[in-house]
XYZ file of C-alpha atoms in Angstrom:
216
model
C 135.644 -3.517 -8.228
C 137.454 -5.473 -6.156
C 135.671 -7.999 -4.441
C 137.635 -8.673 -0.253
C 136.634 -12.659 0.296
C 138.202 -14.194 3.457
C 139.300 -17.083 3.371
C 137.349 -20.886 5.912
C 137.680 -22.863 8.413
C 136.674 -25.723 5.924
C 138.567 -27.042 3.104
C 138.466 -29.849 0.705
C 141.506 -32.072 -0.079
C 142.863 -31.446 -3.310
C 143.324 -35.198 -5.146
C 145.634 -33.804 -8.312
C 149.124 -34.410 -8.715
C 149.586 -29.897 -8.444
C 151.144 -28.731 -6.270
C 151.665 -25.023 -5.125
C 153.962 -23.046 -7.395
C 154.869 -19.450 -5.176
C 156.060 -17.887 -8.710
C 152.701 -18.365 -10.420
C 150.054 -16.779 -7.440
C 149.008 -13.518 -7.717
C 151.851 -10.652 -6.853
C 154.307 -13.785 -7.039
C 157.395 -11.453 -6.956
C 155.799 -9.063 -4.283
C 154.997 -11.504 -1.244
C 158.097 -15.091 -2.608
C 159.495 -13.769 0.809
C 157.181 -14.235 3.303
C 154.950 -17.497 1.327
C 157.785 -19.077 0.923
C 158.418 -18.254 5.190
C 155.294 -19.537 5.899
C 155.166 -22.520 4.077
C 155.945 -25.846 4.810
C 158.261 -27.743 3.288
C 155.099 -30.602 3.476
C 152.314 -28.408 2.576
C 154.404 -27.334 -0.241
C 154.055 -31.825 -0.772
C 150.405 -31.651 -0.522
C 148.335 -31.534 -3.010
C 147.338 -28.478 -4.437
C 143.872 -27.480 -6.418
C 142.546 -23.733 -7.344
C 141.281 -21.875 -4.720
C 137.581 -22.014 -5.051
C 137.916 -25.487 -4.648
C 139.874 -25.849 -1.576
C 137.684 -23.412 0.232
C 134.300 -25.081 1.097
C 132.736 -22.922 3.954
C 129.213 -21.031 3.828
C 130.416 -18.370 1.759
C 131.809 -20.468 -0.852
C 128.617 -22.678 -0.750
C 126.577 -19.516 -1.092
C 129.489 -18.176 -3.989
C 129.006 -21.971 -6.075
C 131.405 -20.851 -8.296
C 131.261 -23.631 -9.907
C 127.240 -22.759 -11.541
C 127.829 -19.249 -12.838
C 128.722 -18.622 -16.537
C 131.918 -18.657 -18.051
C 131.197 -14.586 -18.489
C 131.384 -14.422 -14.042
C 133.380 -16.447 -13.412
C 136.436 -14.033 -15.321
C 134.432 -10.910 -13.537
C 135.695 -12.612 -10.646
C 138.840 -13.999 -11.402
C 139.541 -10.582 -12.512
C 137.955 -9.012 -9.539
C 138.270 -10.461 -6.338
C 141.541 -10.674 -4.221
C 140.579 -13.282 -1.009
C 143.182 -12.977 1.860
C 145.017 -16.204 3.455
C 147.031 -16.648 6.004
C 150.257 -18.470 4.335
C 149.170 -16.858 1.192
C 148.621 -13.096 1.985
C 145.944 -12.975 -0.456
C 144.921 -15.223 -4.363
C 142.576 -14.514 -7.112
C 140.051 -18.293 -7.667
C 142.187 -20.338 -9.648
C 146.192 -19.661 -7.691
C 146.368 -23.594 -7.034
C 147.552 -23.877 -2.878
C 147.084 -27.015 -0.963
C 144.544 -28.099 2.003
C 146.220 -25.867 4.826
C 145.656 -24.526 8.703
C 146.838 -21.642 9.327
C 145.544 -18.959 11.700
C 146.829 -15.199 10.202
C 148.785 -12.890 12.184
C 148.695 -9.473 10.672
C 152.039 -8.890 11.026
C 153.379 -11.367 8.324
C 151.408 -9.502 5.878
C 150.362 -5.758 6.828
C 154.171 -4.153 5.542
C 154.143 -6.443 2.406
C 150.278 -6.278 1.293
C 149.964 -2.713 2.047
C 152.509 -1.470 -1.352
C 151.088 -4.556 -3.936
C 147.243 -3.916 -3.075
C 147.676 0.417 -3.227
C 148.702 -0.135 -5.927
C 146.028 -1.679 -7.768
C 143.917 1.658 -7.423
C 141.092 0.348 -8.371
C 137.651 2.437 -8.642
C 135.478 0.545 -6.048
C 136.526 -2.080 -2.933
C 134.269 -3.989 -1.744
C 134.687 -5.082 1.363
C 133.092 -8.893 2.532
C 136.394 -9.665 5.061
C 135.338 -10.913 8.219
C 137.389 -8.795 11.134
C 140.138 -10.894 11.596
C 140.720 -10.692 8.458
C 140.836 -7.227 7.527
C 143.430 -6.201 9.135
C 145.778 -7.611 6.702
C 145.073 -4.394 4.070
C 143.433 -1.662 5.199
C 142.310 -0.210 1.526
C 141.210 3.680 0.773
C 138.344 4.318 3.030
C 136.504 6.561 0.413
C 136.217 3.714 -2.020
C 135.427 1.309 -0.167
C 132.381 -0.357 0.183
C 131.675 -2.640 3.510
C 129.889 -5.299 3.956
C 126.872 -5.627 7.059
C 125.292 -8.428 7.619
C 121.840 -7.846 9.848
C 119.345 -9.709 10.823
C 115.653 -8.349 10.797
C 112.661 -9.840 12.609
C 109.686 -8.040 13.887
C 110.834 -4.551 14.129
C 114.493 -4.831 15.842
C 117.300 -5.027 13.981
C 120.367 -7.026 15.227
C 123.438 -8.627 13.873
C 123.996 -11.304 12.018
C 127.843 -13.267 12.633
C 128.600 -16.235 11.358
C 125.854 -16.628 9.158
C 127.217 -12.935 7.546
C 129.089 -15.215 5.269
C 126.515 -16.441 3.506
C 124.770 -13.884 2.998
C 127.716 -12.140 1.128
C 128.610 -14.714 -1.049
C 125.551 -14.164 -2.136
C 126.449 -10.734 -2.520
C 129.121 -11.807 -4.415
C 127.592 -13.879 -6.944
C 124.927 -11.414 -7.247
C 127.775 -8.743 -7.846
C 129.874 -11.601 -10.530
C 126.399 -12.434 -12.136
C 125.600 -8.110 -12.865
C 125.908 -6.951 -16.398
C 128.070 -4.037 -15.848
C 130.624 -4.597 -12.311
C 129.650 -1.001 -9.983
C 132.476 1.570 -9.938
C 131.013 3.863 -7.516
C 129.202 2.991 -3.866
C 125.658 4.415 -5.749
C 126.123 1.576 -8.649
C 126.839 -1.245 -5.982
C 123.758 -0.302 -4.289
C 121.898 -0.255 -7.212
C 122.950 -3.726 -8.355
C 122.485 -5.220 -3.975
C 119.018 -3.678 -3.776
C 117.634 -5.440 -6.611
C 118.187 -8.621 -4.421
C 118.479 -7.505 -0.950
C 117.287 -5.201 1.623
C 119.604 -2.862 2.084
C 121.342 0.574 2.340
C 124.141 2.364 1.816
C 125.993 4.515 4.690
C 127.596 7.269 3.760
C 131.435 7.207 5.188
C 132.345 9.332 8.965
C 136.295 10.092 9.204
C 138.895 7.251 8.723
C 135.790 4.784 8.665
C 134.409 3.561 4.701
C 130.900 3.631 3.635
C 129.200 0.803 4.682
C 126.515 -1.242 3.296
C 124.058 -3.123 5.483
C 121.573 -6.053 4.291
C 118.975 -6.465 6.353
C 117.660 -10.761 6.275
C 114.056 -10.838 7.763
C 113.794 -13.568 10.320
């Protein structure tokens, strides 16, 4: 299982004396050159903390990393990759500073593809927003993209900002599950215990979709 998350605009300010060390981040060799180019001197000298302690937006509030069990955190550390404008992708424990940057797909598409294509994940769960989805296009055959809809009085409509909340909740459910899903159907089995949801089979070059329906 590989869970792709977006970062968040909201961030906590690290207070430790730790600094970012590009040599210790995930995919340090593959992404070092691009990270070095995008990391300013001021950010390199700024205090750093674990990515999960820095990102503070709606998705991360719903995920509530600190309250997870040790086994769920271990599963998350192995399974989660967070897309970042400056760092490309991050594991939850990677140390980063508080930064503000808009992602440029052109910075990352060429370097992320060989790094992430080599992961050979059996199931990829894509919780990224459209802003970050272009940085890497996972293989559609084993990718399930998460969409969120509001169900009100028999009508279905797309949820935009608050979709992050439910993607965070789904990520938490997956990390707390006793076994990581390896297929879209196994993902559905776990998700439907907590959500009204439907699995949509892929068409053409599109991935699978897991649609979550939230009652108003």
